[in-house]
XYZ file of C-alpha atoms in Angstrom:
547
model
C -0.232 -0.143 -0.026
C 1.448 2.906 -1.513
C 0.738 6.111 1.107
C 1.239 10.234 -0.396
C 3.492 11.620 1.623
C 4.340 15.022 0.433
C 4.528 17.044 -2.930
C 7.201 18.985 -4.341
C 7.894 20.676 -7.702
C 9.647 18.479 -9.983
C 13.185 19.765 -11.030
C 12.559 19.903 -14.796
C 9.871 21.739 -14.126
C 11.469 24.300 -16.618
C 11.656 21.931 -19.347
C 7.862 21.303 -18.888
C 6.713 24.357 -19.323
C 8.696 25.201 -21.979
C 7.511 22.260 -24.082
C 3.799 23.492 -23.876
C 5.037 27.346 -24.776
C 6.041 28.665 -28.381
C 8.590 27.131 -31.045
C 8.985 23.636 -32.098
C 10.247 20.756 -29.892
C 11.531 17.633 -29.456
C 11.517 15.783 -25.793
C 13.062 13.174 -24.198
C 10.924 11.701 -21.735
C 11.803 8.740 -19.742
C 8.832 5.917 -18.462
C 6.694 7.518 -15.858
C 7.940 11.125 -16.824
C 3.661 12.041 -17.916
C 5.257 12.380 -21.698
C 1.717 11.784 -23.327
C 0.426 14.455 -20.545
C 2.850 16.997 -21.624
C 1.557 16.947 -25.230
C -2.192 16.452 -24.222
C -1.538 19.926 -22.712
C 0.365 21.117 -25.593
C -2.727 20.066 -27.774
C -5.346 22.046 -25.283
C -3.325 24.776 -25.310
C -2.970 24.798 -28.973
C -6.481 24.841 -29.316
C -6.475 29.254 -28.054
C -4.294 29.595 -30.947
C -5.945 28.239 -33.952
C -8.995 29.171 -36.466
C -9.949 25.668 -36.273
C -10.072 22.697 -34.237
C -8.709 20.714 -37.265
C -5.759 22.735 -37.474
C -3.736 20.617 -35.016
C -3.107 17.140 -35.562
C -1.771 14.364 -33.130
C 0.110 11.571 -34.186
C 0.836 8.240 -32.444
C 1.846 4.873 -33.710
C -0.912 2.388 -32.754
C -4.665 2.609 -32.857
C -4.767 2.004 -29.159
C -2.478 4.465 -28.499
C -4.408 6.872 -30.412
C -7.622 5.803 -28.933
C -6.153 6.182 -25.338
C -5.206 9.993 -26.237
C -8.334 10.594 -27.732
C -10.231 9.447 -24.642
C -8.139 11.914 -22.339
C -8.295 14.882 -24.353
C -11.917 14.370 -24.866
C -12.255 13.733 -21.402
C -9.910 16.866 -20.183
C -12.694 19.069 -22.631
C -15.656 17.970 -20.443
C -14.558 17.334 -17.253
C -13.020 20.277 -16.673
C -10.712 19.691 -13.070
C -9.711 22.574 -11.127
C -5.747 22.001 -12.337
C -6.743 22.570 -15.905
C -10.336 24.765 -15.207
C -9.074 27.671 -16.573
C -7.659 26.324 -19.496
C -10.569 24.268 -20.269
C -13.222 27.352 -20.292
C -10.951 29.630 -22.373
C -11.383 26.772 -25.188
C -14.561 26.725 -24.771
C -15.224 30.788 -25.429
C -12.511 29.985 -28.159
C -14.934 27.611 -30.023
C -18.216 29.737 -29.083
C -16.556 32.654 -30.256
C -15.267 31.458 -33.984
C -18.323 29.413 -34.014
C -16.912 25.961 -34.090
C -19.419 22.612 -33.634
C -20.532 22.372 -30.429
C -18.994 19.151 -30.723
C -15.889 19.940 -31.839
C -14.337 17.790 -29.387
C -15.396 15.051 -31.170
C -13.634 15.711 -34.538
C -10.253 16.756 -32.998
C -7.452 14.955 -35.107
C -5.759 12.463 -33.025
C -4.859 9.172 -35.512
C -2.311 6.855 -36.347
C 0.233 8.276 -38.688
C -0.434 4.639 -40.740
C -4.239 6.572 -41.119
C -3.218 10.030 -41.346
C -0.821 8.912 -44.379
C -3.877 6.551 -45.672
C -6.154 9.855 -45.835
C -3.821 11.900 -47.950
C -3.518 8.811 -50.652
C -7.452 8.576 -50.756
C -7.747 12.015 -51.240
C -4.722 12.189 -54.168
C -6.032 12.136 -57.666
C -2.500 10.411 -58.525
C -3.384 7.319 -56.764
C -7.456 7.478 -58.320
C -6.957 4.125 -59.442
C -4.066 2.652 -57.158
C -4.093 2.287 -53.815
C -7.278 4.400 -52.934
C -9.429 2.733 -50.332
C -7.390 -0.523 -50.384
C -8.084 -2.820 -47.384
C -4.409 -2.818 -45.103
C -2.989 -5.911 -44.616
C -0.796 -5.988 -41.616
C 1.582 -8.858 -42.146
C 1.648 -9.680 -46.132
C 4.659 -11.904 -46.133
C 2.960 -14.758 -48.336
C 2.098 -12.185 -51.017
C 6.159 -10.939 -50.323
C 7.044 -14.302 -50.668
C 5.038 -15.093 -53.907
C 6.156 -12.370 -55.669
C 9.701 -12.654 -54.934
C 9.504 -16.380 -56.358
C 8.013 -15.217 -59.361
C 10.874 -13.075 -59.680
C 13.564 -15.674 -58.884
C 11.497 -17.888 -61.350
C 11.051 -15.397 -64.308
C 14.152 -13.183 -63.794
C 17.430 -13.826 -66.416
C 19.297 -11.673 -63.642
C 18.994 -14.137 -60.954
C 21.796 -16.414 -62.049
C 24.419 -13.934 -60.972
C 23.024 -13.720 -57.531
C 22.502 -17.897 -57.214
C 26.759 -18.101 -57.974
C 27.272 -15.657 -55.118
C 24.936 -18.064 -52.819
C 25.896 -20.903 -53.574
C 22.789 -21.450 -55.238
C 21.042 -21.039 -52.021
C 17.197 -20.507 -53.087
C 15.718 -20.513 -49.547
C 18.469 -17.885 -48.453
C 18.148 -15.377 -51.324
C 14.011 -15.250 -50.925
C 14.842 -14.791 -46.986
C 16.518 -11.702 -47.597
C 14.690 -10.117 -50.321
C 11.730 -10.330 -47.499
C 13.905 -8.515 -44.967
C 14.612 -5.627 -48.049
C 11.109 -5.820 -49.118
C 9.818 -4.893 -45.489
C 11.710 -1.724 -45.698
C 11.620 -0.787 -49.380
C 10.268 2.502 -48.591
C 13.771 3.430 -47.219
C 15.601 2.623 -49.887
C 13.493 2.357 -53.102
C 13.539 6.124 -53.468
C 16.880 6.386 -53.832
C 17.538 2.643 -55.506
C 15.748 4.213 -58.420
C 18.452 6.646 -58.963
C 21.025 4.352 -59.499
C 19.170 1.250 -61.568
C 20.112 2.803 -64.864
C 23.888 3.653 -64.274
C 26.744 1.744 -65.846
C 29.152 -0.362 -64.087
C 31.689 2.591 -64.205
C 29.446 4.850 -62.975
C 28.211 2.208 -60.108
C 32.075 1.802 -59.195
C 32.863 5.141 -58.821
C 29.886 6.226 -56.726
C 30.710 3.157 -54.590
C 33.769 4.159 -54.390
C 33.295 7.641 -52.736
C 30.385 5.990 -50.367
C 32.953 3.452 -49.359
C 35.996 5.436 -48.940
C 33.689 8.122 -46.783
C 32.385 5.454 -44.490
C 35.413 4.026 -43.813
C 36.922 6.994 -42.799
C 34.083 7.676 -40.586
C 34.118 4.548 -38.853
C 37.663 4.661 -37.803
C 37.140 7.042 -36.673
C 35.045 6.658 -34.233
C 37.113 3.663 -33.045
C 39.668 6.065 -32.593
C 37.635 8.107 -30.533
C 36.759 5.708 -28.044
C 40.419 3.927 -27.269
C 42.691 6.086 -25.953
C 46.662 5.806 -26.745
C 47.003 3.326 -24.049
C 44.513 0.952 -24.573
C 44.931 1.009 -28.409
C 48.596 -0.131 -27.451
C 47.178 -2.653 -25.379
C 44.716 -4.018 -28.059
C 47.635 -3.840 -30.892
C 49.809 -5.615 -28.351
C 47.665 -8.702 -28.064
C 47.423 -8.923 -31.911
C 51.350 -8.892 -32.223
C 51.451 -11.482 -29.231
C 48.730 -13.555 -31.164
C 49.821 -12.903 -34.801
C 53.421 -12.474 -34.117
C 54.046 -13.909 -37.942
C 51.421 -11.414 -39.800
C 52.099 -8.071 -40.242
C 49.487 -6.119 -41.018
C 49.526 -3.370 -44.065
C 47.063 -0.962 -42.463
C 45.834 -0.261 -39.111
C 42.074 -1.415 -40.103
C 43.577 -4.688 -40.333
C 44.689 -4.909 -36.565
C 41.501 -3.467 -35.503
C 39.892 -6.783 -37.489
C 42.276 -9.125 -36.112
C 41.457 -8.291 -32.497
C 37.804 -7.736 -33.482
C 37.817 -11.675 -35.016
C 39.643 -12.614 -31.514
C 36.985 -11.281 -29.608
C 33.997 -11.933 -31.370
C 32.111 -14.795 -31.821
C 30.245 -15.225 -35.231
C 27.433 -14.264 -34.262
C 29.017 -10.861 -33.420
C 28.736 -11.598 -29.264
C 31.777 -10.815 -27.082
C 33.694 -14.450 -26.704
C 33.686 -15.631 -22.898
C 36.144 -18.420 -23.599
C 39.381 -18.189 -25.791
C 41.128 -20.717 -27.512
C 43.703 -22.474 -30.323
C 41.280 -21.714 -33.135
C 41.995 -17.927 -31.996
C 45.567 -18.431 -32.105
C 46.089 -18.557 -28.246
C 47.976 -21.385 -27.158
C 46.914 -23.255 -23.712
C 50.383 -23.298 -21.985
C 51.235 -20.898 -19.715
C 51.776 -18.122 -21.988
C 48.437 -18.739 -23.292
C 46.552 -18.853 -20.448
C 48.255 -15.190 -18.780
C 47.499 -13.438 -22.646
C 44.090 -15.090 -21.674
C 43.626 -13.100 -18.422
C 44.783 -9.985 -19.944
C 42.366 -10.160 -23.011
C 39.166 -10.605 -20.301
C 40.498 -8.181 -18.154
C 40.508 -5.952 -20.793
C 37.277 -6.787 -22.141
C 35.755 -6.079 -18.654
C 37.454 -3.248 -17.889
C 36.258 -2.140 -21.325
C 32.835 -3.323 -21.498
C 31.031 -0.761 -22.208
C 32.702 0.454 -25.628
C 34.735 -2.833 -27.112
C 31.106 -2.608 -29.286
C 32.165 -0.335 -30.973
C 34.731 -2.750 -32.722
C 31.839 -4.830 -34.839
C 32.203 -1.964 -36.906
C 35.320 -2.920 -38.055
C 33.702 -5.355 -39.732
C 31.905 -3.433 -41.938
C 35.301 -2.273 -43.059
C 36.406 -5.198 -44.164
C 33.369 -5.742 -46.329
C 33.227 -1.971 -48.091
C 37.167 -3.097 -48.959
C 35.896 -6.102 -50.245
C 33.693 -4.515 -53.178
C 35.698 -5.979 -56.008
C 33.235 -9.411 -53.999
C 30.222 -8.145 -54.713
C 29.928 -5.287 -57.382
C 29.486 -7.218 -60.357
C 26.278 -8.232 -58.236
C 24.753 -4.773 -58.252
C 23.393 -4.278 -61.685
C 21.480 -7.614 -61.526
C 20.072 -7.315 -58.136
C 19.178 -3.606 -58.372
C 16.903 -4.624 -61.109
C 15.660 -7.589 -59.185
C 14.463 -5.278 -56.355
C 12.583 -3.102 -58.743
C 10.777 -6.338 -60.720
C 9.931 -7.141 -57.235
C 8.369 -4.033 -56.248
C 6.859 -4.152 -59.496
C 5.282 -7.674 -59.100
C 4.068 -6.940 -55.207
C 2.555 -3.378 -56.506
C 1.143 -6.027 -59.066
C -0.894 -8.267 -56.715
C -1.548 -5.579 -54.466
C -3.608 -4.026 -57.402
C -4.907 -7.304 -58.376
C -6.561 -7.743 -54.391
C -7.152 -4.383 -53.556
C -4.881 -4.322 -50.561
C -1.274 -2.780 -49.267
C 0.679 -3.297 -46.588
C 1.505 -0.259 -44.378
C 5.069 0.252 -46.062
C 3.076 0.687 -49.458
C 0.745 3.947 -47.340
C 3.772 5.387 -46.620
C 5.307 5.417 -49.935
C 2.157 6.091 -51.317
C 1.833 9.240 -49.286
C 5.477 10.159 -49.665
C 4.934 10.432 -53.486
C 1.829 12.352 -53.354
C 3.143 15.043 -50.670
C 6.076 15.286 -53.574
C 3.477 16.271 -55.951
C 0.964 17.999 -54.513
C 0.711 20.179 -51.748
C -0.886 19.375 -48.770
C -3.908 21.949 -48.150
C -5.016 20.869 -51.543
C -4.888 17.223 -50.650
C -6.474 17.868 -47.201
C -8.921 20.634 -47.882
C -7.964 21.996 -44.780
C -4.911 23.613 -43.426
C -2.583 22.087 -40.772
C -1.150 24.495 -38.303
C 0.872 22.338 -35.477
C 1.738 18.535 -35.705
C 1.972 16.845 -32.331
C 3.847 13.323 -32.583
C 3.728 10.783 -29.375
C 5.858 7.882 -29.209
C 8.265 9.208 -31.108
C 11.286 6.429 -30.776
C 9.160 4.262 -32.425
C 9.757 6.316 -36.032
C 11.234 4.783 -39.398
C 12.898 6.474 -42.042
C 10.084 6.042 -44.229
C 8.171 8.391 -41.569
C 10.778 10.451 -40.755
C 10.200 11.647 -44.635
C 6.599 11.664 -43.910
C 6.918 14.090 -41.054
C 9.436 15.929 -43.480
C 7.220 16.458 -45.904
C 3.949 17.363 -43.775
C 6.302 19.907 -42.074
C 8.292 21.332 -45.754
C 6.919 24.990 -45.324
C 6.764 25.361 -41.282
C 10.218 26.726 -41.351
C 8.905 29.839 -42.762
C 6.150 30.724 -40.386
C 6.773 31.058 -36.951
C 2.748 29.905 -35.969
C 3.407 26.602 -37.317
C 5.202 24.418 -34.819
C 6.185 20.259 -34.573
C 6.291 18.750 -31.506
C 7.697 15.045 -30.717
C 7.817 13.141 -27.254
C 9.580 9.902 -26.989
C 11.986 7.628 -24.935
C 15.167 6.362 -26.882
C 15.584 4.156 -23.811
C 12.527 2.129 -24.694
C 13.661 1.644 -28.769
C 15.035 -1.731 -27.422
C 11.249 -2.726 -28.965
C 12.207 -1.954 -32.231
C 8.357 -1.227 -33.447
C 7.944 -1.971 -37.205
C 11.521 -1.368 -38.011
C 11.980 1.867 -35.855
C 15.143 3.462 -36.128
C 16.300 4.956 -32.437
C 19.303 6.858 -34.238
C 16.582 9.303 -35.975
C 15.564 10.796 -32.439
C 19.089 10.800 -31.188
C 20.527 12.529 -34.957
C 17.306 15.371 -34.449
C 18.429 16.145 -31.203
C 22.053 16.632 -32.448
C 21.197 18.219 -35.966
C 18.100 20.547 -34.153
C 16.671 20.403 -37.160
C 13.681 18.368 -38.796
C 13.685 18.656 -43.072
C 15.825 21.360 -44.333
C 14.986 24.483 -42.295
C 12.580 23.562 -39.580
C 14.514 24.293 -36.547
C 13.479 22.608 -33.368
C 14.850 22.682 -30.270
C 15.567 19.412 -27.682
C 14.309 19.419 -24.389
C 15.109 16.949 -21.676
C 13.010 14.844 -18.301
C 14.439 13.019 -15.842
C 11.389 12.703 -13.276
C 9.483 9.515 -12.378
C 6.209 9.853 -11.012
C 5.184 6.589 -11.327
C 7.717 5.264 -8.540
C 9.000 5.052 -4.957
C 12.476 6.818 -4.225
C 13.825 3.041 -3.329
C 12.779 1.303 -6.535
C 13.937 4.667 -8.916
C 17.570 4.092 -7.128
C 17.394 -0.102 -7.879
C 16.780 0.862 -11.692
C 18.786 3.341 -12.122
C 21.834 1.398 -10.176
C 20.770 -1.745 -12.447
C 20.924 -0.478 -15.940
C 23.604 2.360 -15.433
C 25.794 -1.551 -15.675
C 23.030 -2.652 -18.525
C 23.070 -0.308 -20.877
C 26.251 1.003 -23.026
C 27.695 3.933 -21.170
C 27.477 6.624 -23.916
C 25.120 6.299 -27.582
C 26.489 5.186 -30.630
C 24.419 6.082 -33.467
C 25.874 3.627 -36.219
C 25.462 1.310 -33.959
C 21.636 2.605 -32.554
C 22.979 2.137 -28.899
C 21.486 4.214 -26.406
C 23.184 4.914 -22.927
C 20.829 5.083 -19.786
C 19.922 8.427 -18.739
C 19.525 7.957 -14.732
C 15.910 9.752 -13.441
C 15.271 11.115 -10.018
C 11.450 10.699 -8.054
C 9.345 13.664 -8.498
C 6.434 15.470 -7.419
C 4.671 13.214 -4.667
C 6.652 11.363 -2.774
C 5.170 7.516 -2.193
C 5.934 5.411 0.214
C 7.184 2.088 0.558
C 9.901 -0.445 0.462
C 11.002 -0.882 -2.799
C 12.903 -3.465 -4.230
C 13.369 -7.587 -2.932
C 15.127 -9.722 -4.118
C 14.442 -13.555 -3.383
C 16.688 -16.482 -4.593
C 14.421 -19.857 -4.460
C 17.374 -22.732 -4.162
C 15.434 -26.033 -4.959
C 18.069 -28.950 -4.543
C 17.462 -30.988 -7.772
C 18.685 -31.434 -11.182
C 15.234 -32.179 -12.193
C 13.505 -29.253 -14.494
C 10.367 -29.934 -14.234
C 10.255 -30.377 -10.352
C 12.051 -27.093 -10.055
C 9.722 -25.365 -12.375
C 6.673 -26.773 -10.279
C 8.470 -25.668 -7.109
C 8.928 -22.221 -8.660
C 5.131 -21.739 -9.619
C 4.108 -22.714 -6.066
C 6.763 -20.753 -4.547
C 5.104 -17.485 -7.129
C 1.501 -18.413 -6.000
C 1.965 -18.755 -2.340
C 3.116 -15.493 -2.500
C 0.328 -14.014 -4.754
C -2.085 -15.341 -2.138
C 0.338 -13.549 0.678
C 0.023 -10.427 -1.029
C -3.641 -10.653 -1.816
C -4.151 -10.869 1.953
C -2.174 -7.940 2.505
C -4.253 -5.659 0.506
C -7.200 -7.387 -1.469
C -7.130 -4.625 -4.052
C -3.573 -4.406 -4.850
C -2.921 -4.738 -9.070
C -0.689 -7.492 -9.672
C 1.952 -8.665 -12.316
C 3.826 -11.695 -12.806
C 6.654 -10.884 -15.341
C 8.713 -13.535 -17.220
C 11.598 -14.141 -19.906
C 9.133 -15.515 -22.507
C 5.097 -16.566 -22.998
C 6.957 -20.272 -22.956
C 7.841 -19.524 -19.246
C 4.447 -18.314 -18.058
C 2.789 -21.007 -19.534
């Protein structure tokens, strides 16, 4: 049972006030910080600035989240709680003055990003006979596979790929399925290269690879000081004493091959397969390497980038595949679109591709027959590159107008879920660049207050996750550092976190599982006796553990 002890002003209160004020913002807000509440409060404040309530649009990524947001905004407009009473009364007065519908609160534009994209497609003349009012198939993998198989069977260009992949058709099909799922992110760029000859492709790739390799080596060099670098190079020299590497990146690569498994995990054991003997010198070397890895565990993963350098330098091996691969990818997209057209369906990726195409060719106001002054996005860590392009096109004239704003809120630390091919580096890069698209300036804001848990729980989480997360952000690897939070607002009583080690003395797996289940059931009964109304959650690693 938690009891309210006291109330205090959050230490990030100034950031919270800025978030509902003038300007465009990207707010990083951890779990329990009230990030959706801030978005809702900003939405309500913006209703005091627009001529029509539909000039403000709130976007999220799931139907459930959009429904919850709508209910909370409609509830705020109807209930008029003490905290927001003055604001809500001012909104209704403005609604009366401007002649808004008495039920304007039911017509507010709160929806998923896919629904907005669908509306744009359905109201665009270029899709009059292609893509309008189609059914959205959330997982059309069978259609992907059918399209790819037909291209593989029909295309003369598949022979080059088959030879490269040892005639493993299944592997090629799966790789193409993975690519097609993200086609909105590469198709526009791919079409620019489709008609280039080998010499032009080779030059473009050479320029690209040199730039990438330079950036990767700089990144690795920035992560390790001179002493650490000398230690790494010393390990390599000791293991590969007979091999002299012509270039520095080859030494980094040699070390990466020593410490990483084929699955790119940090190796737990070392033996002769990594070139380390089992004699006394070998044992001492193993200890040194393990100590080095433990000491630098939070930054050692940056060395995985060196495998990309190795790959980029082998372009003579795969560059001959590129012309045929480009044609196969284009043919697959065309085949897929044909099947979508015949069945009058599309997937989320095609919706976004079509919406982006519509916005590139037609003015937004002409498409929707209404104005959009303010865009708000919740759970921004769930965005992918196709959706980012969509938002850039939606806001392409915002930078020239002080009255138009963009607002997004999210928590990069929750990006582990990788919702629908989300790319967390988008969030971090936008924070660094402080700009959406070409000219819309964005101010980053950072919240760190948690209202959901008490101090004991928060201290435990801070201490635990600081060691589990990387020590610093690494956009090239999509890695996000843990940012500690503090308890804010109302202090909540409670002991916090308890660890209970259940020691069951048997090797029988079924007996162990039964004993564990009995223990948890008994613990649930005890908690119910203490508080019959308590909300209790039981978490496990996977559904099979719960079963």
